[in-house]
PDB file of C-alpha atoms in Angstrom:
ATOM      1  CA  UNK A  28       0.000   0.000   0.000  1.00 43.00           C
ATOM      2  CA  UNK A  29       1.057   4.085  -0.390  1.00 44.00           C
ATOM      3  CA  UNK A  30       1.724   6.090   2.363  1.00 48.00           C
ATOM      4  CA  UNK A  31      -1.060   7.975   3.837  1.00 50.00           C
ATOM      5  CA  UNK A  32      -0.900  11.859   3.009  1.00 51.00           C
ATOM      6  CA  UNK A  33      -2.329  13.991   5.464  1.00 51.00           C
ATOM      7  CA  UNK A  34      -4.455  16.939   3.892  1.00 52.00           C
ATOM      8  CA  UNK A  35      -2.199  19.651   2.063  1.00 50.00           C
ATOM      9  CA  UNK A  36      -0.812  23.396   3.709  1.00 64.00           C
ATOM     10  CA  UNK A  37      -0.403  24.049   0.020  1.00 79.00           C
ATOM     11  CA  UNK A  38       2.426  26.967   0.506  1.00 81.00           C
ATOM     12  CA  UNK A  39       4.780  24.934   2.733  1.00 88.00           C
ATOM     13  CA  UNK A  40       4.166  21.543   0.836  1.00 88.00           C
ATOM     14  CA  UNK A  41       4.887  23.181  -2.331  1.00 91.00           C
ATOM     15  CA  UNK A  42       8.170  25.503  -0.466  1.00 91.00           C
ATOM     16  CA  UNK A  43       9.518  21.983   0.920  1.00 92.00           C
ATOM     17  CA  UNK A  44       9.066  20.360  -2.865  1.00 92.00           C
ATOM     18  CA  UNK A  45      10.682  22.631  -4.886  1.00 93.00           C
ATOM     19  CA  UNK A  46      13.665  22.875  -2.402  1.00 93.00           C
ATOM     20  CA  UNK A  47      14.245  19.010  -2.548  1.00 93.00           C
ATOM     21  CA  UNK A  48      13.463  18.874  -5.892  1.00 92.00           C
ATOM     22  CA  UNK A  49      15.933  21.616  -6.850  1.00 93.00           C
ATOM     23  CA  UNK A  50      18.867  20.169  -4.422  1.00 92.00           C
ATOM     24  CA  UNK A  51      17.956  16.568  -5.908  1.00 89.00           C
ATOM     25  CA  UNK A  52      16.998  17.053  -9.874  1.00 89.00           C
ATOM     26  CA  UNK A  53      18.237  19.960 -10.737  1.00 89.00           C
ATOM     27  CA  UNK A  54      14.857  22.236 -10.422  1.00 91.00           C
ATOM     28  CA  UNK A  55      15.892  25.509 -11.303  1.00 92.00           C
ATOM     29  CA  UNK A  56      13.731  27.926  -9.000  1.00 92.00           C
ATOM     30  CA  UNK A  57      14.826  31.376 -11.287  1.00 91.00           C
ATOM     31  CA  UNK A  58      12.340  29.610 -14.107  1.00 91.00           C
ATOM     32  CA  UNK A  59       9.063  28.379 -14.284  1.00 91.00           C
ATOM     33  CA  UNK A  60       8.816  24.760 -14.745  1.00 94.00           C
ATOM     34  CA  UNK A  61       6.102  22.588 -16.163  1.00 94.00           C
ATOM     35  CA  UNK A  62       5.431  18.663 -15.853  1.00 93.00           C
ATOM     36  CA  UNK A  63       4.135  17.061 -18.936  1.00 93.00           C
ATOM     37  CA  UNK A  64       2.442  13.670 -18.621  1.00 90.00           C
ATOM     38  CA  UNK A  65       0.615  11.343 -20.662  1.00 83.00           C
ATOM     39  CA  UNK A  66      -0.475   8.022 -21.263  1.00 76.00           C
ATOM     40  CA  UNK A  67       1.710   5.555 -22.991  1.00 75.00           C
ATOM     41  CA  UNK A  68       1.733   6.192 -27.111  1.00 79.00           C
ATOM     42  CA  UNK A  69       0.052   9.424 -26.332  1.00 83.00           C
ATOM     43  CA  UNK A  70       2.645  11.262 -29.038  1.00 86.00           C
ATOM     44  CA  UNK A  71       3.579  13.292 -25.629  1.00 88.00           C
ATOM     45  CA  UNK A  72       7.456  13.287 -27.021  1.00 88.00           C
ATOM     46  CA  UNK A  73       6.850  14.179 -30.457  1.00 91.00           C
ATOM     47  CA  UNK A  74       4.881  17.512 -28.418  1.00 92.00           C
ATOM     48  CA  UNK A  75       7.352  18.100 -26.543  1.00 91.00           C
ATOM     49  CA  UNK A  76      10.043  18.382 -29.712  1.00 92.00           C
ATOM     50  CA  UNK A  77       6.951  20.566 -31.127  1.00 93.00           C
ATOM     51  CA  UNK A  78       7.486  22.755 -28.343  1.00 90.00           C
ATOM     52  CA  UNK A  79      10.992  23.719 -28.202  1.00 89.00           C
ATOM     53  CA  UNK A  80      11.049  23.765 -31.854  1.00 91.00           C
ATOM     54  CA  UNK A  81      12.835  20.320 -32.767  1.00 91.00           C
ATOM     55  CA  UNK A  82      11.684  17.628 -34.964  1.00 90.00           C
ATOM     56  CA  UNK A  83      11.894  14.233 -33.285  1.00 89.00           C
ATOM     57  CA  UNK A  84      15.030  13.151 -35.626  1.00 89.00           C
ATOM     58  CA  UNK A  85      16.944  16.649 -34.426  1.00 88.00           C
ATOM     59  CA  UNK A  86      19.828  16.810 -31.964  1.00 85.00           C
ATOM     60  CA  UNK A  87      18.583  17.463 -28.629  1.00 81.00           C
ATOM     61  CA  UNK A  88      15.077  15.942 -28.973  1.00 83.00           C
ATOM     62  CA  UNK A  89      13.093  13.934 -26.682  1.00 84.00           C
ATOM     63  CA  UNK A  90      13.103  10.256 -27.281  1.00 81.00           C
ATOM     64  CA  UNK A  91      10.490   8.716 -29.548  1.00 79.00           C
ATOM     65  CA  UNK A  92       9.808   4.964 -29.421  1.00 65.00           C
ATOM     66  CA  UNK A  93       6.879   2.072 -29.357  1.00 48.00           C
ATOM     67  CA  UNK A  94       8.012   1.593 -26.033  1.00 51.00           C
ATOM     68  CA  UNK A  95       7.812   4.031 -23.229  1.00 51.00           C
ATOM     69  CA  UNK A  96      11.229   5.572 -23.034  1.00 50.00           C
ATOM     70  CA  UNK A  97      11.409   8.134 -21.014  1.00 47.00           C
ATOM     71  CA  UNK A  98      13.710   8.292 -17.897  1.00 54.00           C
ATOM     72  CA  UNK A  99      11.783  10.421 -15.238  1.00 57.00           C
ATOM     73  CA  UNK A 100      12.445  14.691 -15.488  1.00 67.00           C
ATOM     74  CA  UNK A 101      13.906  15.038 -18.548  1.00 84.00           C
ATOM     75  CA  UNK A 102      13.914  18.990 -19.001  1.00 87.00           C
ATOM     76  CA  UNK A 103      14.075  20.661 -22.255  1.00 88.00           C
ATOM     77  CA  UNK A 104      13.750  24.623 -22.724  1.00 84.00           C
ATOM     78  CA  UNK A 105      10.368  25.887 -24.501  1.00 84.00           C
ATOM     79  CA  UNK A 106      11.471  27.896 -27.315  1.00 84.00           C
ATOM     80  CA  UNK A 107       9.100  30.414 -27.339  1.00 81.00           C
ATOM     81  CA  UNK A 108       9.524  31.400 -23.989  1.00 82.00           C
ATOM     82  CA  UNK A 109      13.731  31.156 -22.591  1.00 80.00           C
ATOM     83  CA  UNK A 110      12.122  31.405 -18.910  1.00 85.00           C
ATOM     84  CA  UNK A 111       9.841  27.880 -19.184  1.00 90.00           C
ATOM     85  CA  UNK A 112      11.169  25.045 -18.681  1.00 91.00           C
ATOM     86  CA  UNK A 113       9.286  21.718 -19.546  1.00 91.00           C
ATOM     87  CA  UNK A 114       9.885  18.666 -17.856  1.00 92.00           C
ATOM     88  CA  UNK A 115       9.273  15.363 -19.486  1.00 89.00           C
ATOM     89  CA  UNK A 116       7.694  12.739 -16.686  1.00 86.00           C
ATOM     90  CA  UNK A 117       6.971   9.121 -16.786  1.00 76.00           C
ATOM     91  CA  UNK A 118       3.698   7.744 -17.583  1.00 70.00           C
ATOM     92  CA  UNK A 119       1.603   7.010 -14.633  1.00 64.00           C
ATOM     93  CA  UNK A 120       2.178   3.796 -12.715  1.00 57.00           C
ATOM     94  CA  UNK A 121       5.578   3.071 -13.718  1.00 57.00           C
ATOM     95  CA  UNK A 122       6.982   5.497 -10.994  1.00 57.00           C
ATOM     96  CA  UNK A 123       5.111   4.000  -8.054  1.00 60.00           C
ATOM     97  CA  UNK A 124       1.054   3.449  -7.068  1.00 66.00           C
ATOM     98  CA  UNK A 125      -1.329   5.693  -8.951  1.00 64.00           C
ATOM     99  CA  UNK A 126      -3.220   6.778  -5.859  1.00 67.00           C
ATOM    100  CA  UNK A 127      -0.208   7.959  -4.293  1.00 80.00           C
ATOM    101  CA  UNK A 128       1.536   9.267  -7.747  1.00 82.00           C
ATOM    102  CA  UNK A 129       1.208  13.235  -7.780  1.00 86.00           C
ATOM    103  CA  UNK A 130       2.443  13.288  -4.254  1.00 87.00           C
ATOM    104  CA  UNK A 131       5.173  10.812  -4.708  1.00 86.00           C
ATOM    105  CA  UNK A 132       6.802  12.411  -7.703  1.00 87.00           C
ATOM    106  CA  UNK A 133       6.203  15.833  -6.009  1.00 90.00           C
ATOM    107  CA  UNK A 134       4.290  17.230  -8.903  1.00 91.00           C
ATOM    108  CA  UNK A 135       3.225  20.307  -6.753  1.00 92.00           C
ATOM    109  CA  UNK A 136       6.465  21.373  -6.943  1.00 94.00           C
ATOM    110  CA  UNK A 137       5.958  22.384 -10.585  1.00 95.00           C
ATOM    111  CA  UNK A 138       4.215  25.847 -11.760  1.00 93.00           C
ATOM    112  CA  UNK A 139       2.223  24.058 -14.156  1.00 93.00           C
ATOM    113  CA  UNK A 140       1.121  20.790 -15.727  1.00 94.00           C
ATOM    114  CA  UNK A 141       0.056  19.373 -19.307  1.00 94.00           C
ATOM    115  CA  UNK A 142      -2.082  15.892 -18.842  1.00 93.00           C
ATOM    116  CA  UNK A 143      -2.002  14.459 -22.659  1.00 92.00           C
ATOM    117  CA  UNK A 144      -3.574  11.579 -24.241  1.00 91.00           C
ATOM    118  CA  UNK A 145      -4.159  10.394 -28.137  1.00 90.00           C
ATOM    119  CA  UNK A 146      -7.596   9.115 -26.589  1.00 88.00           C
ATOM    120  CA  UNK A 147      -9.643   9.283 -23.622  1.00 87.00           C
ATOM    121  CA  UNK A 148      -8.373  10.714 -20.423  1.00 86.00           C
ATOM    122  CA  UNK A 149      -8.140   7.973 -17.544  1.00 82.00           C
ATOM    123  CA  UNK A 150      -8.613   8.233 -14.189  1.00 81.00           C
ATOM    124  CA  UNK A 151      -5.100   8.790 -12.994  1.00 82.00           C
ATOM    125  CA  UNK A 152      -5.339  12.024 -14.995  1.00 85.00           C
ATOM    126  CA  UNK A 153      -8.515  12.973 -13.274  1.00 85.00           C
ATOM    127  CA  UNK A 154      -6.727  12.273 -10.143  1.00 85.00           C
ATOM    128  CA  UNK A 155      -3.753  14.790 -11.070  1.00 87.00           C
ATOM    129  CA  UNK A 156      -6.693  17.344 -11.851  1.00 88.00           C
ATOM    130  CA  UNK A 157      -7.854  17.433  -8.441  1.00 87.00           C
ATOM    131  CA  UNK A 158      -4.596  17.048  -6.417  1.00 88.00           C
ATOM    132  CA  UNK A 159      -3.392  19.892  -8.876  1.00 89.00           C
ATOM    133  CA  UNK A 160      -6.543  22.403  -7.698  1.00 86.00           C
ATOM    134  CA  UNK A 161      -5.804  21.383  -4.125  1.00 87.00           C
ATOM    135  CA  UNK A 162      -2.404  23.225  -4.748  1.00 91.00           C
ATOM    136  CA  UNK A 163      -3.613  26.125  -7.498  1.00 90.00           C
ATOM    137  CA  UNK A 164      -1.605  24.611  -9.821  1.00 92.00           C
ATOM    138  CA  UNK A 165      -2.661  25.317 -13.736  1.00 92.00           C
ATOM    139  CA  UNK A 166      -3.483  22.463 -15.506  1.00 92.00           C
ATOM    140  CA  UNK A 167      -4.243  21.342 -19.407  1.00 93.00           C
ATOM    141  CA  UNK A 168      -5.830  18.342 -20.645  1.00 93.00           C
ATOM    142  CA  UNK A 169      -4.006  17.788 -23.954  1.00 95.00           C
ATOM    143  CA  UNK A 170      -5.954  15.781 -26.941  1.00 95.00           C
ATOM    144  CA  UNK A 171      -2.825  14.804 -29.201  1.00 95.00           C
ATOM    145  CA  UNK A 172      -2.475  13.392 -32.272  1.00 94.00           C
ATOM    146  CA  UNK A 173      -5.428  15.334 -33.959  1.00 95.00           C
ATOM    147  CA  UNK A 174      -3.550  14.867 -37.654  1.00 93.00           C
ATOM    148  CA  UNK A 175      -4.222  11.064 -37.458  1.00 93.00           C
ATOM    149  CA  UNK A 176      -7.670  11.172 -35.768  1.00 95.00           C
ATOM    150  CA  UNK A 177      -8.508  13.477 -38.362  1.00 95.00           C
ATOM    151  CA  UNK A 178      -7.351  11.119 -41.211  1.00 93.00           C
ATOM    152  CA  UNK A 179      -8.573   8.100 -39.827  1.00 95.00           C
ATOM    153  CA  UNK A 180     -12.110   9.936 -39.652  1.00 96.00           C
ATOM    154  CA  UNK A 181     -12.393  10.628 -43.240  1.00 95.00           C
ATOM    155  CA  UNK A 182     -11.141   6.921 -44.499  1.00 95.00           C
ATOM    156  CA  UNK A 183     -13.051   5.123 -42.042  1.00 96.00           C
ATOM    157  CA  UNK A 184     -16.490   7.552 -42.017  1.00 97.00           C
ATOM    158  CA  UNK A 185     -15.965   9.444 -45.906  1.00 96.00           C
ATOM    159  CA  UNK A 186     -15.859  12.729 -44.148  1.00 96.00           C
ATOM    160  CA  UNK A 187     -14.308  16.118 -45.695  1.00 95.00           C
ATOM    161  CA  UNK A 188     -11.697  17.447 -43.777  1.00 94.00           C
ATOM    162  CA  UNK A 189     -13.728  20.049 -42.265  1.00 95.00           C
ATOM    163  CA  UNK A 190     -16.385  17.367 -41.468  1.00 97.00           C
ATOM    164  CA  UNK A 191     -13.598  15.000 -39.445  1.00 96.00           C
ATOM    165  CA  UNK A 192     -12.189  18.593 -37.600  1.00 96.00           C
ATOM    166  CA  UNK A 193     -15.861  19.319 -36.382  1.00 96.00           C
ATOM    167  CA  UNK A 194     -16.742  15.618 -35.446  1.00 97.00           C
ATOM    168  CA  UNK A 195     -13.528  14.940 -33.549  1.00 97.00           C
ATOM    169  CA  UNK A 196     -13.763  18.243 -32.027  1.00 96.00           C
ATOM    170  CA  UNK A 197     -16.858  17.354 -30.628  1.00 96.00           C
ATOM    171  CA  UNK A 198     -16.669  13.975 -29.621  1.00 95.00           C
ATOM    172  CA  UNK A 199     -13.485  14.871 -27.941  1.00 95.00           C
ATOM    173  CA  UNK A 200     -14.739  17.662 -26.133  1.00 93.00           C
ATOM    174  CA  UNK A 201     -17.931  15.348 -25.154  1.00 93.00           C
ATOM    175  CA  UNK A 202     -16.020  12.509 -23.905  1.00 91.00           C
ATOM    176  CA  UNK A 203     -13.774  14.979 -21.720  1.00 90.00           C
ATOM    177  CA  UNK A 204     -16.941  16.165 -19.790  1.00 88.00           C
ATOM    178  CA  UNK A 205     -18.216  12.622 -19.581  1.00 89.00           C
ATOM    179  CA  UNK A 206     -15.137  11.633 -17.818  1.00 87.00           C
ATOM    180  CA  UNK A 207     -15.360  14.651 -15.614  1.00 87.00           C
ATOM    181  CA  UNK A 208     -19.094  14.333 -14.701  1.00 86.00           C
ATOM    182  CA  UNK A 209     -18.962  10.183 -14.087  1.00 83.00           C
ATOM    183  CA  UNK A 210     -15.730  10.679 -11.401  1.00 79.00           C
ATOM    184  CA  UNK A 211     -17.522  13.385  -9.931  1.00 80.00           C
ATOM    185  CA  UNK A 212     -15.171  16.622 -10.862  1.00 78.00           C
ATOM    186  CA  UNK A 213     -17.366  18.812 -13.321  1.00 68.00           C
ATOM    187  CA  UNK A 214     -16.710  21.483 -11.207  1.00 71.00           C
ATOM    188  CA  UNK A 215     -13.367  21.307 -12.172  1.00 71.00           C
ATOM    189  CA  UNK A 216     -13.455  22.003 -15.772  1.00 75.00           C
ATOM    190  CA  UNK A 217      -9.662  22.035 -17.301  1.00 85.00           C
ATOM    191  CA  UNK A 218      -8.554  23.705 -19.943  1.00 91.00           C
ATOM    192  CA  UNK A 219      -9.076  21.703 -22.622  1.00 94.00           C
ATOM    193  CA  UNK A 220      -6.768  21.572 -26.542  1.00 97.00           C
ATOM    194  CA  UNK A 221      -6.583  19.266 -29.310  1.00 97.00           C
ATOM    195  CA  UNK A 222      -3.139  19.778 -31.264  1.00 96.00           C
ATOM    196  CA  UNK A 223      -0.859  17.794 -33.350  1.00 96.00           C
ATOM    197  CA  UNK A 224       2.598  18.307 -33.022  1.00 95.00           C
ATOM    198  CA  UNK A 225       3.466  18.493 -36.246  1.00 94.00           C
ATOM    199  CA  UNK A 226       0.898  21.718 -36.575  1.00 95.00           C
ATOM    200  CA  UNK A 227       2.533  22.726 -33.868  1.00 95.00           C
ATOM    201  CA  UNK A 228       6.079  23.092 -34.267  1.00 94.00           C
ATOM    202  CA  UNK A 229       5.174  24.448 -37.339  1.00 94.00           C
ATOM    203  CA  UNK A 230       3.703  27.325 -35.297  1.00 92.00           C
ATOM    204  CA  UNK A 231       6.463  27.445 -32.823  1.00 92.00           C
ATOM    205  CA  UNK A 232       9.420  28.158 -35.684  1.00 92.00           C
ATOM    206  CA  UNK A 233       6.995  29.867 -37.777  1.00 92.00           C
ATOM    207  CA  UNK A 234       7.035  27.934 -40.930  1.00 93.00           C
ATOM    208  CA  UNK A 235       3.790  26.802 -43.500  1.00 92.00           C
ATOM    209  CA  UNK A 236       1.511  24.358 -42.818  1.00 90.00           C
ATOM    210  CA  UNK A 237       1.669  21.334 -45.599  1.00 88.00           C
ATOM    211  CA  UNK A 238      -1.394  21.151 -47.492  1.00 85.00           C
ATOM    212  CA  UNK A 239      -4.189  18.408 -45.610  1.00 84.00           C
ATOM    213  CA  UNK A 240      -2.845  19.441 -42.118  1.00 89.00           C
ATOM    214  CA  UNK A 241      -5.521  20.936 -39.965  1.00 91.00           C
ATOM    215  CA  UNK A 242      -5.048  23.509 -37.688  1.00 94.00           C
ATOM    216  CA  UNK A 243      -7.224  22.960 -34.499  1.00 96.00           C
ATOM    217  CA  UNK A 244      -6.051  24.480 -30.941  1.00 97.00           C
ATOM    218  CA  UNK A 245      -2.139  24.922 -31.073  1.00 95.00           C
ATOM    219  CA  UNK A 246      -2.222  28.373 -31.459  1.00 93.00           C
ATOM    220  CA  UNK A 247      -4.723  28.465 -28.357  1.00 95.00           C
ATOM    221  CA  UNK A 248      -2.445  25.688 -26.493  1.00 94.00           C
ATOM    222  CA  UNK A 249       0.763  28.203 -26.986  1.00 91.00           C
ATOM    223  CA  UNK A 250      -1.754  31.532 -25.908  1.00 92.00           C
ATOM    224  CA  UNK A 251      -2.769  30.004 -22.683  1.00 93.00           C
ATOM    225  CA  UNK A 252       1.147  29.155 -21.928  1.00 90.00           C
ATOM    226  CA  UNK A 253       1.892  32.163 -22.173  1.00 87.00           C
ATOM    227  CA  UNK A 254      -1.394  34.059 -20.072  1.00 90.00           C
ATOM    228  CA  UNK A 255      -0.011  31.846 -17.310  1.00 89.00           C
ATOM    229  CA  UNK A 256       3.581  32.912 -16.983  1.00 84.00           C
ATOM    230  CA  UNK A 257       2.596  36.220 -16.974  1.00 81.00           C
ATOM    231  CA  UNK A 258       0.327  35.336 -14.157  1.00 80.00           C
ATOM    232  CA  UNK A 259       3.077  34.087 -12.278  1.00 73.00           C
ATOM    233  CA  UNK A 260       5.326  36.336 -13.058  1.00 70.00           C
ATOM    234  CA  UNK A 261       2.996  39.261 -11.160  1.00 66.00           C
ATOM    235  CA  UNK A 262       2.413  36.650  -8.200  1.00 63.00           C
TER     236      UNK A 262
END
C-alpha cells in the first residue's frame, strides 16, 4: 500500500518540494517549470520536440519509441519562452502506485502541468486534476495526435476534412466532460486543446503548414502558456 498523506498546507508543501526537488533534480527555481504527462503512445514526445522547436530526428530531442522511453524529469527549454522550462515525466504507474503518484513524484512542486492523451483521459489524470486544484496549480488536458484522428475519420467515415475537424472536435470535447461528470469533478473544468505536433512546431518556428494538415487548438495551447507565466510572473 502508499503512504497515507495527510491533507495539504499548500504553501509549505509546495516551499519543501521545490527545495528538494531543486537540491535533488536539478529544479531551477529562477524559471518556471512545467510537468508534462501522458499516457503511454500518447505522441507526448513528439509535443514536446513541437514545443521547443525540434523535430523528433533533431539533436537534442526527446526520445520517440513504441516503447515508453522516457527516464523520469527530462527537461528541455520551450522555445518560445527562454524562462519555461518543460519537464518530461513518466507515464503514470511506472513510478510508483497511482493513488499515491502526484504526491510521490512531487508534482506540486511544478508551476504548471500538461495531462495528454491520443484518446480518452483515464482516471489517474482525473486524479492529477484534483490534487493539482488542491495546490492552485494550472493544468491542461491535452488531446494529441489530432492529424491522425482526423485522417482516420475521413477513411473510415468518408468525411471532408472540415467534417472529421468538427466531429472529432466534438466527440473529444464530449467525452472529456463525460469523464469529468462520471468521477464526480465537473466542477473542475480544465482547460481543454486538441493539437498535433506536427501543426505545432510548425507554429512554434513559424514555418507553413503542408497542405491536408488541420489547424485545431495549437495556437490556443501556446496563448494560454503564455497568459499563465505572466500570471506568475505578477504573483
Amino acid at each position: 500500500m502508499g503512504a497515507e498523506h495527510s491533507k495539504p498546507s499548500p504553501k509549505a508543501d509546495i516551499d519543501n518540494a521545490q527545495r528538494r526537488m531543486a537540491q535533488e533534480r536539478g529544479l531551477d527555481l529562477t524559471k518556471w517549470n512545467w510537468a508534462v504527462l501522458g499516457q503511454t503512445k500518447a505522441g507526448k514526445s513528439s509535443m514536446i520536440n513541437a514545443i521547443q522547436g525540434k523535430k523528433d530526428s533533431d539533436s537534442g530531442a526527446a526520445k520517440v519509441g513504441i516503447i515508453n522511453v522516457t527516464e523520469d524529469r527530462q527537461k528541455y527549454a520551450l522555445k518560445t519562452n527562454e524562462h519555461c522550462i518543460i519537464w518530461d515525466m513518466l507515464s503514470f504507474g511506472r513510478h510508483g502506485p497511482v493513488e499515491t503518484d502526484f504526491h510521490d513524484r512531487m508534482l506540486y512542486a511544478f508551476d504548471g502541468l500538461l495531462l495528454m492523451s491520443a484518446h480518452t483521459f483515464s482516471e489517474p489524470d482525473l486524479m492529477v486534476i484534483k490534487r493539482a486544484q488542491e495546490y492552485n496549480i494550472p493544468v491542461a488536458l491535452v488531446r494529441t495526435m489530432s492529424d491522425v484522428h482526423i485522417g482516420n475519420l475521413m477513411h473510415s467515415e468518408e468525411l471532408s476534412m472540415d467534417e472529421a475537424e468538427r466531429k472529432l472536435r466534438k466527440e473529444a470535447r464530449t467525452n472529456m466532460a463525460l469523464n469529468l461528470d462520471r468521477a464526480g469533478l465537473n466542477h473542475m473544468y480544465p482547460e481543454f486543446f486538441i493539437v498535433s505536433s506536427r501543426v505545432l512546431y510548425c507554429h512554434i518556428v513559424g514555418k507553413t503548414l503542408q497542405s491536408g494538415w488541420v489547424e485545431m487548438d495549437e495556437q490556443s495551447l501556446l496563448e494560454w502558456l503564455c497568459r499563465e507565466l505572466k500570471k506568475r510572473e505578477t504573483t
